Structures are given as structure tokens and as C-alpha cells.
Short mmCIF file of C-alpha atoms in Angstrom, two decimals:
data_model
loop_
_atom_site.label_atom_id
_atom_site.label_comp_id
_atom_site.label_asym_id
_atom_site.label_seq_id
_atom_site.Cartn_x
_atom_site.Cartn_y
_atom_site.Cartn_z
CA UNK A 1 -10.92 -36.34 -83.30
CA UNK A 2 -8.06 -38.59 -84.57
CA UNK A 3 -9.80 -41.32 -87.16
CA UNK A 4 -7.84 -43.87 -84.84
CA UNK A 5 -7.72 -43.83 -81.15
CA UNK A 6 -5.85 -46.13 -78.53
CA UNK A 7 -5.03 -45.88 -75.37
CA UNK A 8 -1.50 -45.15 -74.76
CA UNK A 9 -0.94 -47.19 -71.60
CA UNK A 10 1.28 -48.31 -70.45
CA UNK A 11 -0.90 -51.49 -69.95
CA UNK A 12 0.37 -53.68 -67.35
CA UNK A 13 -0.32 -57.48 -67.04
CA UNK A 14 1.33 -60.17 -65.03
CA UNK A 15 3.07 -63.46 -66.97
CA UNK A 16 -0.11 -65.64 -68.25
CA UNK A 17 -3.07 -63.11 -67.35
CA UNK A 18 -5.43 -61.99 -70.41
CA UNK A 19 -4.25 -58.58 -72.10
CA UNK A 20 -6.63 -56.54 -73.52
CA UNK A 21 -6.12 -53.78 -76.10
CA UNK A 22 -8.97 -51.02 -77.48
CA UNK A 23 -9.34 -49.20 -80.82
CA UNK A 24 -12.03 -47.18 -81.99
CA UNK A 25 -12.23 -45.58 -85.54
CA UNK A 26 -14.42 -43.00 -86.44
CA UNK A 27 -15.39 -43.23 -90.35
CA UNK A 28 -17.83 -45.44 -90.74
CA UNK A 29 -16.70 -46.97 -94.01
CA UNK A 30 -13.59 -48.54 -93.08
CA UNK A 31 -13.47 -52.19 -94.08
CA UNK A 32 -10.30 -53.83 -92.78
CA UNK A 33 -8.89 -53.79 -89.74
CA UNK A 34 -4.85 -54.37 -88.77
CA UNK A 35 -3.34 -55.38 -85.79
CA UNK A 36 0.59 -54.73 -85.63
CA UNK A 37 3.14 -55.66 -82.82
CA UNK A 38 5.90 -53.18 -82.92
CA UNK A 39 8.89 -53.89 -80.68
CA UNK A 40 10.87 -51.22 -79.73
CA UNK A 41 12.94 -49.86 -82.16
CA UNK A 42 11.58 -52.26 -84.46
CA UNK A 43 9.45 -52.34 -87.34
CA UNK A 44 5.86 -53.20 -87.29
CA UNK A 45 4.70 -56.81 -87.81
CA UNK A 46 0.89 -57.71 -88.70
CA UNK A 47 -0.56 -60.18 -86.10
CA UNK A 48 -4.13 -60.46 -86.93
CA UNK A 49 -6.17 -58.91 -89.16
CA UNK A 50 -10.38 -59.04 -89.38
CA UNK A 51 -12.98 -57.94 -91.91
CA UNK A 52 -15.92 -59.05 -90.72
CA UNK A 53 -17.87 -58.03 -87.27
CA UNK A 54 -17.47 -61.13 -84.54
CA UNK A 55 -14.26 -62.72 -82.98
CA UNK A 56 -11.78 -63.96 -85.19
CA UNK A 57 -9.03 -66.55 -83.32
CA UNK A 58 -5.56 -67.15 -84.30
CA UNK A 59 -3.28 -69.09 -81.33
CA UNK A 60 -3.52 -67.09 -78.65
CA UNK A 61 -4.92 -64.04 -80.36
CA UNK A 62 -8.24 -63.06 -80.71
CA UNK A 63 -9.36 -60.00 -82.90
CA UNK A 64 -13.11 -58.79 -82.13
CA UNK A 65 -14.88 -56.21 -84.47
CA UNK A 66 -17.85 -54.36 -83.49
CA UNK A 67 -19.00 -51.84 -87.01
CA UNK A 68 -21.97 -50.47 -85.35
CA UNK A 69 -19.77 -49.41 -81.96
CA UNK A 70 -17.33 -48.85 -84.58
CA UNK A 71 -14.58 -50.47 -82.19
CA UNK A 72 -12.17 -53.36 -82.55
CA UNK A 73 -9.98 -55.01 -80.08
CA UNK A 74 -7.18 -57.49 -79.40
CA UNK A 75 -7.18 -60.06 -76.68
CA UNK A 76 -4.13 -61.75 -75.87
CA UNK A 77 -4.41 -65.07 -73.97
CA UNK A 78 -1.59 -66.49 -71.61
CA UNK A 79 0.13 -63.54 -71.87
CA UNK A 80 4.12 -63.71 -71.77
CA UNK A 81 7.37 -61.23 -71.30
CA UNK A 82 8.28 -61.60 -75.10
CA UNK A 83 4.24 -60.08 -76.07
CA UNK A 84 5.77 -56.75 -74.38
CA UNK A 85 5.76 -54.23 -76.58
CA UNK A 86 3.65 -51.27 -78.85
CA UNK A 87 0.65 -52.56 -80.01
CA UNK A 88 -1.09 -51.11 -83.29
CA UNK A 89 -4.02 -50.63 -84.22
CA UNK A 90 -4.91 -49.83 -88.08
CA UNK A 91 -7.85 -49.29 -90.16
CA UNK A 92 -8.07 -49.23 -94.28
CA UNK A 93 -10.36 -46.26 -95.12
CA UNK A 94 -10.98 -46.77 -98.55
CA UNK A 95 -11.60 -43.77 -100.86
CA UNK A 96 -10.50 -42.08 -103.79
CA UNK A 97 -10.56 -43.46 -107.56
CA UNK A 98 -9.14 -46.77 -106.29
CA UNK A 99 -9.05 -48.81 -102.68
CA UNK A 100 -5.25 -48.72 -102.63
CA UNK A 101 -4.42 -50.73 -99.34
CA UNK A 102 -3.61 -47.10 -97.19
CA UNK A 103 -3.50 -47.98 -93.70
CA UNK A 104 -4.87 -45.30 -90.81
CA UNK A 105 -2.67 -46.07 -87.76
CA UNK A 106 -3.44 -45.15 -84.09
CA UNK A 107 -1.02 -44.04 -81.66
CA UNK A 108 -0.42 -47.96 -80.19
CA UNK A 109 -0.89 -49.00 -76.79
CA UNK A 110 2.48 -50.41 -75.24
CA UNK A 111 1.68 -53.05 -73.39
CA UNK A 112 4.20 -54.48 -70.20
CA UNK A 113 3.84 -58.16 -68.97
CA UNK A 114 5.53 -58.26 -66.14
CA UNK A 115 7.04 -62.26 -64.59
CA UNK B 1 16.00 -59.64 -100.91
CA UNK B 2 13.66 -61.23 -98.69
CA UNK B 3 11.87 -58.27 -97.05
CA UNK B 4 11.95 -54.39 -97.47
CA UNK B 5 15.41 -52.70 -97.24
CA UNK B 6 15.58 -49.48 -96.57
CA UNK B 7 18.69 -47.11 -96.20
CA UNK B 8 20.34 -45.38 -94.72
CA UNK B 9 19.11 -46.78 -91.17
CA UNK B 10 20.59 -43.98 -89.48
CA UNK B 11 20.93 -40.10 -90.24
CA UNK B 12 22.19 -36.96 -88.60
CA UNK B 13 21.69 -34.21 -90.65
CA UNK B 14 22.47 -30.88 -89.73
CA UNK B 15 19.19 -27.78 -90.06
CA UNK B 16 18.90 -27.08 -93.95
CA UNK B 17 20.41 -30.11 -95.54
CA UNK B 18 18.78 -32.33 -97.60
CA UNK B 19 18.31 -35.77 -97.45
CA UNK B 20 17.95 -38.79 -99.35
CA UNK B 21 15.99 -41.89 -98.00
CA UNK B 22 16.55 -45.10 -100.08
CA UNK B 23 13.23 -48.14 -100.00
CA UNK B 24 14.31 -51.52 -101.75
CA UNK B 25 10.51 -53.43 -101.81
CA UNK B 26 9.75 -56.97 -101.92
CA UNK B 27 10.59 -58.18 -105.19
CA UNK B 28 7.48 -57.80 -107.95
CA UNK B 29 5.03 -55.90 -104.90
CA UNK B 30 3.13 -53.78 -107.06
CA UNK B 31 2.28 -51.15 -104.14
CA UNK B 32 4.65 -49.26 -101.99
CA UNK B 33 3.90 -46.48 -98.95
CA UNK B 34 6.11 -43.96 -96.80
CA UNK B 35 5.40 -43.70 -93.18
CA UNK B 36 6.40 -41.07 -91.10
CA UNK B 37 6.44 -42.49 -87.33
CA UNK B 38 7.36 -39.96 -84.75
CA UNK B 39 8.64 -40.82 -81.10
CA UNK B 40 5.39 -42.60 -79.26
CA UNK B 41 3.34 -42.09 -82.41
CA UNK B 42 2.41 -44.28 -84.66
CA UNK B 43 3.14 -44.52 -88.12
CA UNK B 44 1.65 -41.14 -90.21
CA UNK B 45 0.96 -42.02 -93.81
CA UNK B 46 2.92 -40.28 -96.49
CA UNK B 47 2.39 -41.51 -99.95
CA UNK B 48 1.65 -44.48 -102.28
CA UNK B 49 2.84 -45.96 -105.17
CA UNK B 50 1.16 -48.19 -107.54
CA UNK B 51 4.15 -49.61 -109.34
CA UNK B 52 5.84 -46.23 -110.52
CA UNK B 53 2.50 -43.79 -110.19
CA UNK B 54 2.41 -41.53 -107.45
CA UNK B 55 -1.56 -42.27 -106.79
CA UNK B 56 -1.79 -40.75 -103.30
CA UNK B 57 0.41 -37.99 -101.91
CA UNK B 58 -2.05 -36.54 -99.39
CA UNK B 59 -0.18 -37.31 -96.35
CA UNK B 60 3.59 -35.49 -97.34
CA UNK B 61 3.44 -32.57 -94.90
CA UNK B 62 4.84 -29.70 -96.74
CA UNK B 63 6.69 -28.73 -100.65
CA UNK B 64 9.98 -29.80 -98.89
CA UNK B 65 9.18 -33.61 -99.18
CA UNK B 66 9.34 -35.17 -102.49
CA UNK B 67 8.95 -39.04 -102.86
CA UNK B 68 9.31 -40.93 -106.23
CA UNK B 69 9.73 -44.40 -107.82
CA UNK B 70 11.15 -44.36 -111.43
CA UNK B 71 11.27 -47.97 -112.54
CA UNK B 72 8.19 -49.21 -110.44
CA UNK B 73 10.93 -50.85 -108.00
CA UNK B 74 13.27 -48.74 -105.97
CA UNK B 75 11.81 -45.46 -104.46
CA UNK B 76 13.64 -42.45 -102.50
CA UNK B 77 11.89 -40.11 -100.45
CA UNK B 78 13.76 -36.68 -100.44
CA UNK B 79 13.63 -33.94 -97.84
CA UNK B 80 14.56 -30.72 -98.79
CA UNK B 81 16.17 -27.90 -96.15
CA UNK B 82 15.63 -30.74 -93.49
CA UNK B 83 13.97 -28.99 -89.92
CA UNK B 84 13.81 -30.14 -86.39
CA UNK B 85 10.31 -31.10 -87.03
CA UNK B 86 11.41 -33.55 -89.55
CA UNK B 87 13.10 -35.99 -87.25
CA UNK B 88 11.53 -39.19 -87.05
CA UNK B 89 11.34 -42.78 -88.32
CA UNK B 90 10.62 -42.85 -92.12
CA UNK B 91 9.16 -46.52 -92.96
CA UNK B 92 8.97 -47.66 -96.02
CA UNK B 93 6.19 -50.46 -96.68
CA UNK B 94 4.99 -52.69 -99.66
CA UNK B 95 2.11 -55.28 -100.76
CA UNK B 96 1.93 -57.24 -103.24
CA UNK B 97 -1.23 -56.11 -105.03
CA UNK B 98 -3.39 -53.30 -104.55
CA UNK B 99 -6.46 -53.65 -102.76
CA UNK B 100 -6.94 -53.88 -99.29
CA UNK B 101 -7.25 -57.98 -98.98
CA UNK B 102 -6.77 -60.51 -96.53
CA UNK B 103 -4.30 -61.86 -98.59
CA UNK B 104 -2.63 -58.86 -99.70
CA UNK B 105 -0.10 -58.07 -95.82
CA UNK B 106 1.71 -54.64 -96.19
CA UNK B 107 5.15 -55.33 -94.75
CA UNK B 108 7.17 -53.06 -93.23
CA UNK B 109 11.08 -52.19 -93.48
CA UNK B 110 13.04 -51.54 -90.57
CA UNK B 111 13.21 -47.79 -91.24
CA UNK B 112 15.51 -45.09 -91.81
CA UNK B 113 15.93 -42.68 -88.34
CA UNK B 114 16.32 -39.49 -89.02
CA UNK B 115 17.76 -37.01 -86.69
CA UNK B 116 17.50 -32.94 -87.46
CA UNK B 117 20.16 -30.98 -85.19
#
């Protein structure tokens, strides 16, 4: 089992429809959790990141954490061509003699809003 | 410079060769990582720097890679007797501090490709 798992999609949406994207981790003492847009043949850019379980709401983003399912997810509102693209989803496992920031990545869903 | 530069963007290098990959970080970001993303993969971790200590090299997938960062600033990642295998995207990454933080965004360079024929 892969300590970060997405769906590969492709997910498709239409123009202004809700996406939604899935994660689940599997060690239970990961604290932080990282959402990254990559276009293709792009680097990835951080979108939203959340610590704590709940929703947490930035534009038309919306992280959700659930520890105990030990999932997180990304909901993006009025969805639009330009949000096309690989979506990641990563997970700071701390560990070790210090927490040093290392980021778990999953595979990424890519997502495809279509006009 | 403003972000992370990393060279070269683009390599062909033939089975056996080595290779040099070249990661300029933010200015004064105490923390740098190497990624290894591989077509429809996401980015594999490599290794980490806290300023010019190698803390974490857990992720480097064989003797052949060898990653280091002299003067806490610049770091190259070297392949040795590159293989097919090796192709990919190698990211470089850096934050400024170095615990995980809400405050404390890795950011990512554009990466270095990385063909093997």
C-alpha cells in the first residue's frame, strides 16, 4: 500500500460544475497536508494546505481533513478550463531526529473541465 | 533570483554517462529537497538538505546517485553510469525554514528532464 493514494482519473467536469478530488494516507501520524496544482509540463504550485481536521476555505477552494478516516480532499467550486490539470496530493510524515518539512506525494489526479 | 533555478532543463544522455543536475534555491532558504517525478507519477522524494547537511538521503534509489550542497546554497545532484530507468523529471525544491509549518511553502523549480537513450 502506497502511504498516498489518488485516483488517477482522468476526472471530467463541465465549465462551472463542483470538482472533487480524494486522497487517503495511511500513517497515522502525518500532520500536514499539501495540495499542489501541477500543469503539464510544469512545476508544482501549493494551492491549499490544512492542519487541522474540518473544512478549510480559500476562494474557490476548499480543503477538508478527516484524521480518523485518515482522508483529505479538495473541492473546487465554479470550476473553469484554466483549473485543468494534475492535481497533488501530499502529506508531511514527520519522523526521524528532526520534522524536516519532507513531503509524501501521491500519484495526482488530472482533472479535465471541459466548456 | 526570485524562485528556484534549476539546470540544465533539458538532457539527453546516452546509457553509462554521467550527469550533472544544477539547483539554484531561493535566496537564504535554509532547506532544500530532490524529487524524482516520473511520467504520470508524482514527485518521489530523494534527499534533504538542511543548509549544507545531508540530513535525509533515504529516498536516492541506488550508489549511482550522489546529491550534495557545499556552501549551504547551490546543490548538484549527480548520476553516475546514467540507465533507462533513470529518465525522469528531477525537481529541485526549497523552504525557508525547517519544520513542516503553515508558513514555511516548499517551492518548486521547474525541473531538469532527463532523458536515458
Amino acid at each position: 500500500q502506497k502511504e498516498v493514494e489518488q485516483n488517477s482519473g482522468p476526472l471530467s467536469v463541465p465549465e462551472g460544475a463542483i470538482a472533487s478530488l480524494n486522497c487517503t494516507y495511511s500513517d497515522r501520524g502525518s500532520q500536514s497536508f499539501f495540495w499542489y496544482r501541477q500543469y503539464s509540463g510544469k512545476s508544482p504550485e501549493l494551492i491549499m494546505f490544512i492542519y487541522s481536521n474540518g473544512d478549510k476555505e480559500d476562494g474557490r477552494f476548499t480543503a477538508q481533513l478527516n484524521k480518523a478516516s485518515q482522508y483529505v480532499s479538495l473541492l473546487i467550486r465554479d470550476s473553469q478550463p484554466s483549473d485543468s490539470a494534475t492535481y497533488l496530493c501530499a502529506v508531511n510524515i514527520p519522523g526521524g531526529s528532526s520534522n524536516t518539512g519532507k513531503l509524501i506525494f501521491g500519484q495526482g489526479t488530472t482533472l479535465q473541465v471541459k466548456p | 533570483g526570485a524562485g528556484v533555478s534549476q539546470s540544465p532543463r533539458y538532457k539527453v544522455a546516452k546509457r553509462g554517462q554521467d550527469v550533472a543536475l544544477r539547483c539554484d534555491p531561493i535566496s537564504g532558504h535554509v532547506s532544500l529537497f530532490w524529487y524524482q517525478q516520473a511520467l504520470g507519477q508524482g514527485p518521489e522524494f530523494l534527499t534533504y538538505f538542511q543548509n549544507e547537511a545531508q540530513l535525509d538521503k533515504s529516498g536516492l534509489p541506488s550508489d549511482r546517485f550522489f546529491a550534495e550542497r557545499p556552501e549551504g546554497s547551490v546543490s548538484t545532484l549527480k548520476i553516475q553510469r546514467t540507465q533507462q530507468e533513470d529518465s525522469a523529471v528531477y525537481l529541485c525544491a526549497s523552504s525557508l525554514w525547517v519544520q513542516a509549518s503553515s508558513g514555511n511553502t516548499i517551492y518548486f523549480g521547474e525541473g531538469s528532464w532527463l532523458t536515458v537513450v
